[in-house]
Amino acid sequence: EAGVTQFPSHSVIEKGQTVTLRCDPISGHDNLYWYRRVMGKEIKFLLHFVKESKQDESGMPNNRFLAERTGGTYSTLKVQPAELEDSGVYFCASSPGSTRIQETQYFGPGTRLLVL
Amino acid sequence: GENVEQHPSTLSVQEGDSAVIKCTYSDSASNYFPWYKQELGKGPQLIIDIRSNVGEKKDQRIAVTLNKTAKHFSLHITETQPEDSAVYFCAASISSGSARQLTFGSGTQLTVLP
């Protein structure tokens, strides 16, 4: 079974540009999460999808970040315009069901974003 | 909201020795505590987890203990091997309704010296 995949693995952009990150969860997983780790600090929650619906977006830092999950399959996270402080590693995770108790979240390898 | 503190930030042990990483959490409603291992260039991988109705859980060389009263939990790795070298993250979560987000500690860089 394929794990969570993320694309691209690395991205280097200039301040003010736009970047779109993609996450493909494990097939059949309803729950999809975005997290990020900035400057070697803790991994912080950004948002949670259940199928195509945003269940919790309390961790989104500001309106420069837009996440979508059309059709309830893969998800994209767009940063527009990117700022220096957006640099970090963006992780996607998925878990199976939408109504069960807390389940294991399976993480992807991350996208390393550097904003210059 | 939940806050998780993790110590130490770095830990070096000799191969064969034990390693202990400790975490404390702030929200008494947290009831799920996973530990993740992150190797260089890879994403975090779950190594063990514990729920609040259990005080201890063991899986081969890895064990986790939970003290709900004191709001702290620990990861114990025995007979460490060089391949145990990685960054370890603890996390806490409230499994209630739709809430599922994990709150992570800041990570511990474990180095096992041969």
Short mmCIF file of N, CA, C and O in Angstrom, two decimals, chain A residues 40-116:
data_model
loop_
_atom_site.label_atom_id
_atom_site.label_comp_id
_atom_site.label_asym_id
_atom_site.label_seq_id
_atom_site.Cartn_x
_atom_site.Cartn_y
_atom_site.Cartn_z
N GLY A 40 13.23 24.52 12.80
CA GLY A 40 13.61 23.50 13.75
C GLY A 40 12.80 23.47 15.03
O GLY A 40 13.17 22.83 16.00
N LYS A 41 11.68 24.17 15.02
CA LYS A 41 10.83 24.17 16.21
C LYS A 41 9.84 23.01 16.15
O LYS A 41 10.04 22.06 15.42
N GLU A 42 8.80 23.09 16.95
CA GLU A 42 7.85 21.99 16.98
C GLU A 42 7.02 21.95 15.69
O GLU A 42 6.91 22.93 14.97
N ILE A 43 6.47 20.78 15.42
CA ILE A 43 5.57 20.62 14.28
C ILE A 43 4.22 21.18 14.70
O ILE A 43 3.67 20.79 15.72
N LYS A 44 3.71 22.12 13.89
CA LYS A 44 2.46 22.78 14.26
C LYS A 44 1.34 22.46 13.29
O LYS A 44 1.54 22.45 12.07
N PHE A 45 0.17 22.23 13.82
CA PHE A 45 -1.03 21.94 13.07
C PHE A 45 -1.47 23.15 12.26
O PHE A 45 -1.45 24.29 12.74
N LEU A 46 -1.88 22.92 11.02
CA LEU A 46 -2.44 23.97 10.19
C LEU A 46 -3.94 23.78 9.99
O LEU A 46 -4.73 24.65 10.34
N LEU A 47 -4.31 22.63 9.39
CA LEU A 47 -5.74 22.39 9.23
C LEU A 47 -6.03 20.92 9.00
O LEU A 47 -5.13 20.13 8.76
N HIS A 48 -7.33 20.61 9.07
CA HIS A 48 -7.82 19.23 9.01
C HIS A 48 -9.02 19.18 8.07
O HIS A 48 -9.97 19.94 8.23
N PHE A 49 -8.94 18.29 7.07
CA PHE A 49 -10.06 18.01 6.19
C PHE A 49 -10.70 16.68 6.57
O PHE A 49 -9.99 15.71 6.89
N VAL A 50 -12.01 16.62 6.50
CA VAL A 50 -12.71 15.35 6.50
C VAL A 50 -13.37 15.26 5.12
O VAL A 50 -14.26 16.05 4.80
N LYS A 51 -12.88 14.32 4.34
CA LYS A 51 -13.26 14.26 2.93
C LYS A 51 -12.96 15.63 2.31
O LYS A 51 -11.86 16.14 2.41
N GLU A 52 -13.94 16.28 1.69
CA GLU A 52 -13.64 17.56 1.04
C GLU A 52 -13.90 18.76 1.94
O GLU A 52 -13.64 19.91 1.54
N SER A 53 -14.40 18.54 3.15
CA SER A 53 -14.77 19.64 4.03
C SER A 53 -13.66 20.00 5.01
O SER A 53 -13.01 19.13 5.58
N LYS A 54 -13.48 21.31 5.22
CA LYS A 54 -12.53 21.78 6.22
C LYS A 54 -13.16 21.60 7.60
O LYS A 54 -14.13 22.28 7.93
N GLN A 55 -12.61 20.69 8.39
CA GLN A 55 -13.14 20.40 9.71
C GLN A 55 -12.60 21.38 10.75
O GLN A 55 -13.30 21.76 11.67
N ASP A 56 -11.33 21.75 10.59
CA ASP A 56 -10.66 22.61 11.57
C ASP A 56 -9.53 23.33 10.86
O ASP A 56 -8.61 22.68 10.39
N GLU A 57 -9.64 24.64 10.76
CA GLU A 57 -8.55 25.39 10.13
C GLU A 57 -7.98 26.41 11.11
O GLU A 57 -7.45 27.45 10.71
N SER A 58 -8.06 26.09 12.38
CA SER A 58 -7.63 27.01 13.43
C SER A 58 -6.13 27.30 13.42
O SER A 58 -5.69 28.28 13.99
N GLY A 59 -5.35 26.44 12.77
CA GLY A 59 -3.91 26.63 12.76
C GLY A 59 -3.38 27.41 11.58
O GLY A 59 -2.18 27.71 11.51
N MET A 60 -4.23 27.76 10.64
CA MET A 60 -3.78 28.51 9.46
C MET A 60 -3.30 29.89 9.92
O MET A 60 -4.04 30.62 10.58
N PRO A 61 -2.07 30.27 9.56
CA PRO A 61 -1.48 31.49 10.13
C PRO A 61 -2.13 32.79 9.65
O PRO A 61 -2.22 33.74 10.42
N ASN A 62 -2.55 32.84 8.41
CA ASN A 62 -3.17 34.06 7.88
C ASN A 62 -3.81 33.75 6.53
O ASN A 62 -3.77 32.61 6.05
N ASN A 63 -4.40 34.79 5.92
CA ASN A 63 -5.14 34.55 4.68
C ASN A 63 -4.25 34.42 3.44
O ASN A 63 -4.75 34.34 2.32
N ARG A 64 -2.93 34.38 3.64
CA ARG A 64 -2.05 34.08 2.50
C ARG A 64 -2.01 32.58 2.22
O ARG A 64 -1.49 32.16 1.19
N PHE A 65 -2.55 31.81 3.12
CA PHE A 65 -2.56 30.36 2.99
C PHE A 65 -3.97 29.90 2.61
O PHE A 65 -4.95 30.26 3.26
N LEU A 66 -4.03 29.09 1.54
CA LEU A 66 -5.31 28.56 1.10
C LEU A 66 -5.18 27.07 0.83
O LEU A 66 -4.34 26.65 0.04
N ALA A 67 -6.00 26.29 1.50
CA ALA A 67 -5.98 24.84 1.32
C ALA A 67 -7.27 24.38 0.68
O ALA A 67 -8.34 24.89 0.98
N GLU A 68 -7.13 23.40 -0.21
CA GLU A 68 -8.30 22.83 -0.87
C GLU A 68 -8.17 21.33 -0.94
O GLU A 68 -7.07 20.78 -0.96
N ARG A 69 -9.32 20.68 -1.02
CA ARG A 69 -9.33 19.23 -1.19
C ARG A 69 -10.57 18.89 -2.02
O ARG A 69 -11.53 18.29 -1.53
N THR A 70 -10.52 19.27 -3.24
CA THR A 70 -11.63 19.04 -4.14
C THR A 70 -11.82 17.55 -4.40
O THR A 70 -10.87 16.84 -4.70
N GLY A 71 -13.05 17.09 -4.27
CA GLY A 71 -13.34 15.68 -4.50
C GLY A 71 -12.93 14.77 -3.37
O GLY A 71 -13.12 13.55 -3.45
N GLY A 72 -12.39 15.34 -2.33
CA GLY A 72 -12.03 14.53 -1.18
C GLY A 72 -10.86 13.59 -1.37
O GLY A 72 -10.68 12.65 -0.59
N THR A 73 -10.04 13.84 -2.40
CA THR A 73 -8.88 12.98 -2.61
C THR A 73 -7.60 13.74 -2.23
O THR A 73 -7.35 13.91 -1.04
N TYR A 74 -6.86 14.22 -3.23
CA TYR A 74 -5.63 14.94 -2.91
C TYR A 74 -5.96 16.34 -2.42
O TYR A 74 -7.08 16.83 -2.59
N SER A 75 -4.97 16.97 -1.81
CA SER A 75 -5.14 18.32 -1.29
C SER A 75 -3.99 19.20 -1.80
O SER A 75 -2.89 18.71 -2.05
N THR A 76 -4.28 20.48 -1.91
CA THR A 76 -3.24 21.46 -2.23
C THR A 76 -3.22 22.54 -1.16
O THR A 76 -4.26 22.86 -0.56
N LEU A 77 -2.04 23.06 -0.91
CA LEU A 77 -1.85 24.18 0.01
C LEU A 77 -1.10 25.25 -0.76
O LEU A 77 0.04 25.05 -1.17
N LYS A 78 -1.77 26.37 -0.95
CA LYS A 78 -1.17 27.47 -1.72
C LYS A 78 -0.77 28.59 -0.78
O LYS A 78 -1.55 28.96 0.12
N VAL A 79 0.42 29.12 -1.01
CA VAL A 79 0.91 30.26 -0.24
C VAL A 79 1.09 31.41 -1.23
O VAL A 79 1.88 31.32 -2.17
N GLN A 80 0.33 32.48 -1.01
CA GLN A 80 0.35 33.60 -1.96
C GLN A 80 0.01 34.91 -1.27
O GLN A 80 -1.12 35.04 -0.74
N PRO A 81 0.91 35.89 -1.25
CA PRO A 81 2.31 35.80 -1.66
C PRO A 81 3.16 35.24 -0.53
O PRO A 81 2.87 35.46 0.65
N ALA A 82 4.20 34.53 -0.87
CA ALA A 82 5.07 33.94 0.14
C ALA A 82 5.92 35.00 0.83
O ALA A 82 6.37 35.97 0.21
N GLU A 83 6.12 34.81 2.14
CA GLU A 83 6.98 35.68 2.94
C GLU A 83 8.13 34.85 3.50
O GLU A 83 8.06 33.62 3.53
N LEU A 84 9.18 35.53 3.97
CA LEU A 84 10.37 34.84 4.47
C LEU A 84 10.02 33.86 5.59
O LEU A 84 10.56 32.75 5.66
N GLU A 85 9.09 34.28 6.47
CA GLU A 85 8.76 33.46 7.64
C GLU A 85 7.97 32.20 7.28
O GLU A 85 7.68 31.36 8.16
N ASP A 86 7.60 32.06 6.01
CA ASP A 86 6.88 30.85 5.58
C ASP A 86 7.83 29.68 5.33
O ASP A 86 7.37 28.55 5.12
N SER A 87 9.11 29.94 5.34
CA SER A 87 10.10 28.88 5.12
C SER A 87 9.97 27.82 6.20
O SER A 87 9.78 28.13 7.38
N GLY A 88 10.08 26.58 5.80
CA GLY A 88 9.98 25.48 6.74
C GLY A 88 9.65 24.19 6.01
O GLY A 88 9.70 24.13 4.78
N VAL A 89 9.31 23.18 6.77
CA VAL A 89 8.91 21.90 6.18
C VAL A 89 7.41 21.72 6.39
O VAL A 89 6.92 21.81 7.52
N TYR A 90 6.71 21.49 5.30
CA TYR A 90 5.26 21.31 5.35
C TYR A 90 4.94 19.83 5.22
O TYR A 90 5.30 19.19 4.24
N PHE A 91 4.29 19.31 6.23
CA PHE A 91 3.93 17.89 6.26
C PHE A 91 2.44 17.72 6.04
O PHE A 91 1.62 18.51 6.51
N CYS A 92 2.12 16.65 5.36
CA CYS A 92 0.74 16.23 5.21
C CYS A 92 0.61 14.88 5.91
O CYS A 92 1.56 14.08 5.95
N ALA A 93 -0.55 14.64 6.50
CA ALA A 93 -0.80 13.36 7.15
C ALA A 93 -2.23 12.93 6.84
O ALA A 93 -3.08 13.76 6.52
N SER A 94 -2.48 11.64 6.92
CA SER A 94 -3.85 11.16 6.71
C SER A 94 -4.18 10.06 7.70
O SER A 94 -3.29 9.41 8.27
N SER A 95 -5.46 9.88 7.94
CA SER A 95 -5.93 8.79 8.79
C SER A 95 -7.26 8.30 8.21
O SER A 95 -7.93 9.02 7.49
N PRO A 96 -7.62 7.06 8.53
CA PRO A 96 -8.73 6.42 7.82
C PRO A 96 -10.12 7.03 7.94
O PRO A 96 -10.64 7.58 6.98
N GLY A 97 -10.78 6.90 9.14
CA GLY A 97 -12.20 7.18 9.20
C GLY A 97 -12.53 8.55 9.74
O GLY A 97 -11.69 9.25 10.29
N SER A 98 -13.73 8.97 9.66
CA SER A 98 -14.14 10.29 10.08
C SER A 98 -14.90 10.27 11.40
O SER A 98 -15.16 11.30 11.98
N THR A 99 -15.28 9.12 11.89
CA THR A 99 -16.12 9.09 13.09
C THR A 99 -15.51 8.26 14.23
O THR A 99 -16.06 8.22 15.31
N ARG A 100 -14.41 7.62 13.98
CA ARG A 100 -13.81 6.78 15.01
C ARG A 100 -13.03 7.62 16.01
O ARG A 100 -12.84 8.81 15.83
N ILE A 101 -12.58 6.98 17.05
CA ILE A 101 -11.74 7.65 18.03
C ILE A 101 -10.41 8.01 17.36
O ILE A 101 -10.16 7.64 16.22
N GLN A 102 -9.59 8.71 18.08
CA GLN A 102 -8.31 9.15 17.52
C GLN A 102 -7.55 8.00 16.89
O GLN A 102 -7.33 6.96 17.51
N GLU A 103 -7.18 8.19 15.65
CA GLU A 103 -6.50 7.15 14.91
C GLU A 103 -5.07 7.58 14.62
O GLU A 103 -4.74 8.77 14.69
N THR A 104 -4.27 6.64 14.23
CA THR A 104 -2.90 6.95 13.83
C THR A 104 -2.93 7.87 12.62
O THR A 104 -3.66 7.64 11.65
N GLN A 105 -2.12 8.91 12.69
CA GLN A 105 -1.94 9.79 11.55
C GLN A 105 -0.64 9.39 10.85
O GLN A 105 0.41 9.33 11.49
N TYR A 106 -0.73 9.11 9.57
CA TYR A 106 0.42 8.69 8.77
C TYR A 106 0.94 9.91 8.01
O TYR A 106 0.20 10.54 7.27
N PHE A 107 2.22 10.17 8.22
CA PHE A 107 2.80 11.39 7.65
C PHE A 107 3.51 11.12 6.32
O PHE A 107 4.10 10.05 6.11
N GLY A 108 3.47 12.13 5.47
CA GLY A 108 4.26 12.11 4.25
C GLY A 108 5.67 12.60 4.54
O GLY A 108 5.98 13.02 5.65
N PRO A 109 6.54 12.59 3.51
CA PRO A 109 7.94 12.98 3.70
C PRO A 109 8.15 14.48 3.84
O PRO A 109 9.23 14.91 4.24
N GLY A 110 7.14 15.27 3.53
CA GLY A 110 7.26 16.71 3.68
C GLY A 110 7.73 17.42 2.43
O GLY A 110 8.36 16.83 1.55
N THR A 111 7.41 18.71 2.35
CA THR A 111 7.93 19.61 1.32
C THR A 111 8.75 20.66 2.04
O THR A 111 8.24 21.35 2.92
N ARG A 112 10.03 20.76 1.65
CA ARG A 112 10.91 21.75 2.25
C ARG A 112 10.84 23.02 1.43
O ARG A 112 11.26 23.05 0.28
N LEU A 113 10.26 24.07 2.05
CA LEU A 113 10.06 25.34 1.37
C LEU A 113 11.06 26.36 1.89
O LEU A 113 11.19 26.56 3.10
N LEU A 114 11.73 27.01 0.96
CA LEU A 114 12.66 28.08 1.31
C LEU A 114 12.24 29.32 0.55
O LEU A 114 12.19 29.31 -0.69
N VAL A 115 11.95 30.38 1.29
CA VAL A 115 11.56 31.65 0.68
C VAL A 115 12.73 32.62 0.85
O VAL A 115 13.16 32.90 1.98
N LEU A 116 13.24 33.11 -0.27
CA LEU A 116 14.41 34.00 -0.23
C LEU A 116 14.02 35.47 -0.39
O LEU A 116 13.00 35.77 -1.05
#
